[in-house]
Each structure stands twice: as C-alpha cells, then as structure tokens.
Amino acid sequence: MRLVQLAIETFRNHFNTLIDFSETGNIILGNNGEGKTNIIEAISCLCLTKSFFTPSDAIITMFGQPGYTVSGIFKSDCGIEYKATISYTKVNSAKIYSLNRKKIDHLSNVIGLFPVVIVSPEHAHITFGGPQERRKFIDGALSQTHRLYLETLLEYRQILKQRNVLLMNAREKNERIDATIDPWNEAFARTGTLLLVKRKEFVSEFRRYFEEAFAQITESAEKPSIEYQCTLDIGDASAQEEIEVLFKQSIAKHFVNETKMGFSLIGPHRDELLFSINGSNLRMYASQGQHKSFLVALKMAEFSYIREKCKETPILLLDDVLSELDTRRATNLLKAISSAGQFALTSTERDFFAKFPQSSKSWKIIEVKNGSICYAN
Amino acid sequence: MVFTATSLEELAEHFAQLPGIGRKTAHRLALYILKMPHEEVSALANALLTVKEKVRYCSLCANITENDPCIICSDPKRDHSLICVVEEPNDVLAIEKTNEYHGLYHVLGGVLSPLDGIGPEELKIKELLHRVSTTHIDEVILALNPNVEGEATTLYLAKLLKPFGMKVTRIARGLPVGADLEFADEATVTRALEGRIVI
Ligand SMILES: Nc1ncnc2c1ncn2[C@@H]1O[C@H](COP(=O)(O)OP(=O)(O)OP(=O)(O)O)[C@@H](O)[C@H]1O
Ligand SMILES: [Mg+2]
Ligand SMILES: [Zn+2]
C-alpha cells in the first residue's frame, strides 16, 4: 500500500496542507515544533482511525476550529486506488470515515485496510514502559492482520468489564455471584483462550522476523530475545481445547482471591512480553541506543509480519527515529527501509541525508515550516 | 437554538429525550406540531395516552399487548410447544415479519449486564422457567443479539433450561457481529433461524 496524496485541514498546526508523496522514500524535514510529527499523526488517523498517541480528537483539532478533516489517496500493491476521508466534528464528537465516498459503518472495519507501521518517540514505551505497552504492541500487529483477533479482543474487553463489576459487587457488597458469574466466566475463558492461542502463535512466528531485523540494523553479536509470559499456568499446551480447559481451571482456582480483590487476576490482559538482550532484561539493563535498536527492530519485524500476513506492503512512518542511533545503525536502518517499500521519515538533520547522494536522489524532500509545506522537490 | 416560547421549548425538550432524536430534530418536530391543525394534535395526544393506558405486558410471554394473553399466545394455530426467547418486543416484530416462524415467544426485557445493574432478577427469567415447567415445551430457541451480553445471557439460560429436558437451541451466528436482530433484514433473520444449533 502506498499513500499517494494527503490533504490535512485544521489538524494541529496544519490549516490546509496538501502533500504529494513519493511512492518510495519521503524525508520530512523541519525545525522543532514546525509540524512534522503532526503529518505522521494525520496519516495515522487515516489508516487507523485514530492518532497513534492521543485518544482525544478534540486535542488534535486545530485551536479554535470546529473539527478536522484528513483525506488521502492510497494505491494498493496491485495498483487499485482508494480515496479515504476521516472527519471529526467537535460539537457532537462525531467521527465519520468514508471510503470511495461511501460511509463506513464501524470505524473498526477500517483497521487493516491500509496497513501501516509507525515508529515514533511515543513508542519508546514499548521497551521502557509497563507490560500494557507490550500487550498493545502485540494487539496492534494482530489486529491489523487478523480480523477475528480484533473482534475477539473487543469482546474480551467488554466481558472483562462486566466480569469485574460482578467481582467488585462481591467484594464491596458481599453479593453472592457464584451463579451469575458463570456465563461471564464461560465467555471470558472462550475469548481469552482465542487471544492466547493467537498471541503465542504470533510470538513464535514473529521471532524470526525480529531476529533478522535486529541483526541487520545492529550488525552486532548481541543476541536479542522475546518471550511470552502467561499469567495462566498453561505449561506448553498449545491446542485451543486444551488451553480452554486450563483457563477454566485457573478461573476456578483464583475465584476466591478475585472476589477479595474485586477484579480479574488472570487472563491475557495481564500477560507480559519479556524482552532481553544477551539474557538480561532490556527494561532493567539496556542502554538508550540498545532500547532504540530493539524498538526499531520490533517495528521492522512488524512490517515484515504484516506484509506476509496481509499480502500487502504496509506504509512505514518513522518519526524522529534516527536520534540515539549511532551513524552505523542509522545508516543500516536507512538501507533497510529503502528496500522495504514506501516510507516517510521525519528529521531535523538536513545534513545527515546529504551523506546518501545515491539514494537521496530518489527520495522526496518535504520541508515543513509553521504548519505548511515550504519546499518539496 | 432556543425558542422564545417556554412551552415550545418544553415540548422540544421532551422530543430530544426520545432515542435517536437530536436537538435539531427535536426543535423541528416541535415547530411542526405548532403548525398542525388542532384536531390532529389532539388525536396525537390521545394516541400517546391510550398507548400508555391500554398496552400492557402479556402474562405469558411478556410481549406488549392490549389483550392478555396476547394474540400470539392465544392463537391455537401456532405451535405451542416451541418458544423463541428474544430481548425486546421489537425483536418479535423482526421475526414475525419473516413469516417463517410459527411458535411462541418469550420477551426477556433485556440481557444480563452487570455494568448496567441488570442481573437475572431484572429480566423475565423466572417467568420463562415457570412456563417451561408448567406447559409442554419441545424446544426453546434462544434468539438474543450476537453481542457479548447476548452471548452471556444465552449461556446463562441454556444452563438453567437444560434440567427441564427439552431441546435448547440458539440461532446460528448468521448475523454479523454488532448487527442487532431488530436491524437485520428478513432474509438474514430467516437464515439465522433455520441454521439454529443445539446447545
Ligand atoms: N491542536 C493544535 N492546534 C494548533 N497547533 C497545535 C495543536 N497541537 C499542537 N500544535 C502545534 O504543533 C506544533 C508541534 O508540531 P509537531 O509535533 O508536528 O512538531 P515537529 O515538527 O514534529 O517538532 P519536533 O522536531 O520537535 O518533533 C507545536 O508548535 C504546537 O504548538
Ligand atoms: Mg516531532
Ligand atoms: Zn403472549
């Protein structure tokens, strides 16, 4: 998939910005605060129906404006064109997505249509932050590639909310919930098992892409690893039926404790994806550059994984990725993305790209100043 | 927009509280009423009151009706050994429109949802159990909406109904997730009813 053209209206500091993208490399240059990240964020809204870091559409609407509109023309790998538009209106907080001028009923139906992989400073949470950030990473990759996973995930979250209300009632009001929680346990185990099976499958397939990407970027002997850690004791069970049985047993085992705590203690919503380099935990021991390399490799692997599963090349959006990487790793990364597909990369370092006279000839340079494009070749 | 006449504003306010009616539409409706002939307005007002006075819940199936039992429950031509359990009266209408179903109904009045404070006590579940234990029923079809709450309610009812020994089925997941029975087209509802599975 490639984004051919993008139009941004009253979005952050862009009042009315139109960009024609190159179908290969795009370098978005500009000083701090000029509006580079905002362009990446607008593309995120178009591909994923929301910003990749703030959940609030009011915040991304330009100050003093009633709403925003982002539209774009996409071209799939086999050449089919799509015209997509997302508009948001503050007053009724309505968000409307239309594809080829037809309104899409559920925003979640858009996910996966325009596969995209985003790396930005916000994503540093994936390696630095708590387990929820790593779960979000898995969920994101799977949601873009497996429709059923996304649907199950949404169901699971709703079931979890309902189940937690019952557990809280048991804790706070001493309600007897043995019978009423039964169907929720059943649904919890069914959807939770599906998520678990998919996530374990994902990690085992993903590992190969990840190790490859990490080696390519770092060119070092460092040995990275990713490991899925279950709150449920499922041993090495992998068959769905088997895991569902273990899930139910685990629910029974934790029931008394859960009614004491007032929320669900086990399940995929509490699992962890463990990262390490040479056997030491990344979160505790790694350097800034190692974190960044790990993150970039995760994202490049996500790119390959999505391309393989969707049979469509994702769009790569790289916001401020080069900082913290040494010149060799940065160069390796540029090499890797140049052969990957379409990318858009933001940077403040104009001079850095002058070092690549060969490739930079085919790259499109887009310069941003105060929410407008002031130069494009 | 605010009307200068308080009574008009009040009427618009009432309209705005109806489901699916936004503020703008509410104002438009209020203005429309103002322009209607007097006798039409009073017919409308009467109709509103009559509905409230005459319509009640059927003591057998809990559907809305003017006569108790309702016309469906008292129709000897229908199959009285078959009960289709639905959430709301609207779902009865959706299934009746298909003309393919000739059994009886049971309207639960909602689905289990702890978040909204709805437990088994808030639904017509006791009434359903009373029905199946006092009359001869061959099959209960659970036709709740295919969302998380509908699923949980289906599982809950299936477990309660099992001991009575009749066949318990559910409509096939022919409806797209998130699509309410009420909004599904007739063909889809028919297909879902035909493809029901035993649970
Ligand atoms: N809702 C908004 N309305 C108008 N302007 C906004 C809004 N939100 C953010 N901005 C402005 O957008 C600018 C930041 O843009 P952006 O984050 O894209 O900068 P950048 O070019 O990526 O900078 P850096 O190199 O520092 O990352 C700031 O000047 C900020 O004041
Ligand atoms: Mg930025
Ligand atoms: Zn009746």
mmCIF file of N, CA and C and ligand atoms in Angstrom, chain A residues 10-14 28-41 53 57-65 90 121 319-320 346-348 368-371, ligand 1:
data_model
loop_
_atom_site.group_PDB
_atom_site.id
_atom_site.type_symbol
_atom_site.label_atom_id
_atom_site.label_comp_id
_atom_site.label_asym_id
_atom_site.label_seq_id
_atom_site.Cartn_x
_atom_site.Cartn_y
_atom_site.Cartn_z
ATOM 1 N N THR A 10 -7.267 21.857 9.200
ATOM 2 C CA THR A 10 -7.444 22.254 10.605
ATOM 3 C C THR A 10 -7.131 21.116 11.570
ATOM 4 N N PHE A 11 -5.980 20.556 11.368
ATOM 5 C CA PHE A 11 -5.496 19.441 12.170
ATOM 6 C C PHE A 11 -4.192 19.900 12.812
ATOM 7 N N ARG A 12 -4.164 19.957 14.166
ATOM 8 C CA ARG A 12 -2.973 20.501 14.858
ATOM 9 C C ARG A 12 -2.591 21.854 14.244
ATOM 10 N N ASN A 13 -1.310 22.044 13.880
ATOM 11 C CA ASN A 13 -0.948 23.353 13.328
ATOM 12 C C ASN A 13 -1.036 23.413 11.795
ATOM 13 N N HIS A 14 -1.662 22.402 11.191
ATOM 14 C CA HIS A 14 -1.854 22.434 9.737
ATOM 15 C C HIS A 14 -3.246 22.944 9.403
ATOM 16 N N ILE A 28 10.751 14.075 5.644
ATOM 17 C CA ILE A 28 10.068 15.288 6.088
ATOM 18 C C ILE A 28 11.005 16.048 7.017
ATOM 19 N N LEU A 29 11.460 17.215 6.558
ATOM 20 C CA LEU A 29 12.448 17.985 7.320
ATOM 21 C C LEU A 29 11.817 19.232 7.917
ATOM 22 N N GLY A 30 12.425 19.731 8.978
ATOM 23 C CA GLY A 30 11.950 20.978 9.589
ATOM 24 C C GLY A 30 12.484 21.098 10.991
ATOM 25 N N ASN A 31 12.476 22.310 11.505
ATOM 26 C CA ASN A 31 12.955 22.529 12.867
ATOM 27 C C ASN A 31 11.942 22.006 13.885
ATOM 28 N N ASN A 32 12.330 22.059 15.138
ATOM 29 C CA ASN A 32 11.430 21.615 16.207
ATOM 30 C C ASN A 32 10.120 22.417 16.171
ATOM 31 N N GLY A 33 9.041 21.713 16.361
ATOM 32 C CA GLY A 33 7.744 22.381 16.514
ATOM 33 C C GLY A 33 7.137 22.935 15.239
ATOM 34 N N GLU A 34 7.638 22.564 14.068
ATOM 35 C CA GLU A 34 7.093 23.127 12.824
ATOM 36 C C GLU A 34 5.879 22.349 12.315
ATOM 37 N N GLY A 35 5.736 21.085 12.752
ATOM 38 C CA GLY A 35 4.565 20.315 12.315
ATOM 39 C C GLY A 35 4.881 19.047 11.537
ATOM 40 N N LYS A 36 6.041 18.447 11.797
ATOM 41 C CA LYS A 36 6.416 17.202 11.100
ATOM 42 C C LYS A 36 5.644 16.010 11.680
ATOM 43 N N THR A 37 5.724 15.883 13.016
ATOM 44 C CA THR A 37 5.025 14.772 13.667
ATOM 45 C C THR A 37 3.523 14.828 13.381
ATOM 46 N N ASN A 38 3.001 16.081 13.302
ATOM 47 C CA ASN A 38 1.570 16.233 13.037
ATOM 48 C C ASN A 38 1.155 15.583 11.719
ATOM 49 N N ILE A 39 2.066 15.588 10.747
ATOM 50 C CA ILE A 39 1.762 14.942 9.459
ATOM 51 C C ILE A 39 1.666 13.427 9.650
ATOM 52 N N ILE A 40 2.619 12.881 10.414
ATOM 53 C CA ILE A 40 2.600 11.445 10.706
ATOM 54 C C ILE A 40 1.312 11.083 11.447
ATOM 55 N N GLU A 41 0.935 11.953 12.379
ATOM 56 C CA GLU A 41 -0.273 11.721 13.163
ATOM 57 C C GLU A 41 -1.518 11.735 12.274
ATOM 58 N N PHE A 53 -0.964 8.457 19.366
ATOM 59 C CA PHE A 53 -0.676 8.649 20.780
ATOM 60 C C PHE A 53 -1.731 9.336 21.630
ATOM 61 N N ASP A 57 -9.724 13.386 20.061
ATOM 62 C CA ASP A 57 -9.812 14.060 18.774
ATOM 63 C C ASP A 57 -9.944 15.556 18.947
ATOM 64 N N ALA A 58 -10.435 15.982 20.110
ATOM 65 C CA ALA A 58 -10.552 17.415 20.368
ATOM 66 C C ALA A 58 -9.164 18.042 20.427
ATOM 67 N N ILE A 59 -8.219 17.308 21.013
ATOM 68 C CA ILE A 59 -6.859 17.841 21.148
ATOM 69 C C ILE A 59 -6.178 18.007 19.803
ATOM 70 N N ILE A 60 -6.433 17.084 18.877
ATOM 71 C CA ILE A 60 -5.739 17.215 17.594
ATOM 72 C C ILE A 60 -6.427 18.190 16.645
ATOM 73 N N THR A 61 -7.626 18.629 17.002
ATOM 74 C CA THR A 61 -8.283 19.656 16.198
ATOM 75 C C THR A 61 -7.551 20.975 16.407
ATOM 76 N N MET A 62 -7.297 21.705 15.329
ATOM 77 C CA MET A 62 -6.592 22.990 15.445
ATOM 78 C C MET A 62 -7.334 23.905 16.408
ATOM 79 N N PHE A 63 -6.571 24.593 17.252
ATOM 80 C CA PHE A 63 -7.168 25.506 18.229
ATOM 81 C C PHE A 63 -8.230 26.380 17.566
ATOM 82 N N GLY A 64 -9.387 26.477 18.192
ATOM 83 C CA GLY A 64 -10.421 27.400 17.723
ATOM 84 C C GLY A 64 -11.184 26.935 16.498
ATOM 85 N N GLN A 65 -10.948 25.696 16.042
ATOM 86 C CA GLN A 65 -11.661 25.196 14.865
ATOM 87 C C GLN A 65 -12.707 24.164 15.290
ATOM 88 N N LYS A 90 -16.330 18.559 16.537
ATOM 89 C CA LYS A 90 -16.261 18.660 17.990
ATOM 90 C C LYS A 90 -17.627 18.629 18.668
ATOM 91 N N PRO A 121 8.880 8.541 18.900
ATOM 92 C CA PRO A 121 9.355 8.587 20.288
ATOM 93 C C PRO A 121 8.298 8.071 21.265
ATOM 94 N N ASP A 319 9.035 8.532 12.829
ATOM 95 C CA ASP A 319 9.119 9.871 13.375
ATOM 96 C C ASP A 319 10.327 9.950 14.296
ATOM 97 N N ASP A 320 11.309 10.765 13.898
ATOM 98 C CA ASP A 320 12.437 11.019 14.799
ATOM 99 C C ASP A 320 13.194 9.756 15.207
ATOM 100 N N THR A 346 10.687 11.550 9.448
ATOM 101 C CA THR A 346 10.876 12.941 9.839
ATOM 102 C C THR A 346 12.239 13.120 10.489
ATOM 103 N N SER A 347 12.801 14.291 10.296
ATOM 104 C CA SER A 347 14.095 14.570 10.909
ATOM 105 C C SER A 347 14.349 16.072 10.945
ATOM 106 N N THR A 348 15.191 16.485 11.881
ATOM 107 C CA THR A 348 15.604 17.889 11.911
ATOM 108 C C THR A 348 16.974 18.044 11.257
ATOM 109 N N VAL A 368 8.883 21.353 6.162
ATOM 110 C CA VAL A 368 7.719 21.888 6.858
ATOM 111 C C VAL A 368 8.122 23.117 7.657
ATOM 112 N N LYS A 369 7.309 24.172 7.534
ATOM 113 C CA LYS A 369 7.552 25.360 8.343
ATOM 114 C C LYS A 369 6.209 25.880 8.826
ATOM 115 N N ASN A 370 6.091 25.981 10.130
ATOM 116 C CA ASN A 370 4.897 26.557 10.742
ATOM 117 C C ASN A 370 3.585 25.995 10.156
ATOM 118 N N GLY A 371 3.493 24.705 10.087
ATOM 119 C CA GLY A 371 2.251 24.076 9.650
ATOM 120 C C GLY A 371 1.985 24.135 8.157
HETATM 121 N N1 LIG C 1 -4.458 21.453 18.424
HETATM 122 C C1 LIG C 1 -3.464 22.235 17.929
HETATM 123 N N2 LIG C 1 -3.764 23.363 17.240
HETATM 124 C C2 LIG C 1 -2.780 24.139 16.735
HETATM 125 N N3 LIG C 1 -1.462 23.898 16.883
HETATM 126 C C3 LIG C 1 -1.115 22.782 17.565
HETATM 127 C C4 LIG C 1 -2.093 21.910 18.113
HETATM 128 N N4 LIG C 1 -1.449 20.890 18.733
HETATM 129 C C5 LIG C 1 -0.144 21.126 18.573
HETATM 130 N N5 LIG C 1 0.076 22.247 17.880
HETATM 131 C C6 LIG C 1 1.356 22.856 17.488
HETATM 132 O O1 LIG C 1 2.042 21.951 16.645
HETATM 133 C C7 LIG C 1 3.418 22.138 16.817
HETATM 134 C C8 LIG C 1 4.122 20.828 17.032
HETATM 135 O O2 LIG C 1 4.131 20.157 15.845
HETATM 136 P P1 LIG C 1 4.925 18.794 15.707
HETATM 137 O O3 LIG C 1 4.796 17.986 16.932
HETATM 138 O O4 LIG C 1 4.476 18.189 14.440
HETATM 139 O O5 LIG C 1 6.402 19.346 15.598
HETATM 140 P P2 LIG C 1 7.661 18.633 14.958
HETATM 141 O O6 LIG C 1 7.918 19.306 13.667
HETATM 142 O O7 LIG C 1 7.451 17.180 14.939
HETATM 143 O O8 LIG C 1 8.765 19.047 16.001
HETATM 144 P P3 LIG C 1 9.947 18.196 16.673
HETATM 145 O O9 LIG C 1 11.077 18.256 15.737
HETATM 146 O O10 LIG C 1 10.227 18.970 17.909
HETATM 147 O O11 LIG C 1 9.441 16.837 16.933
HETATM 148 C C9 LIG C 1 3.620 22.986 18.041
HETATM 149 O O12 LIG C 1 4.002 24.278 17.615
HETATM 150 C C10 LIG C 1 2.266 23.042 18.677
HETATM 151 O O13 LIG C 1 2.014 24.262 19.304
#
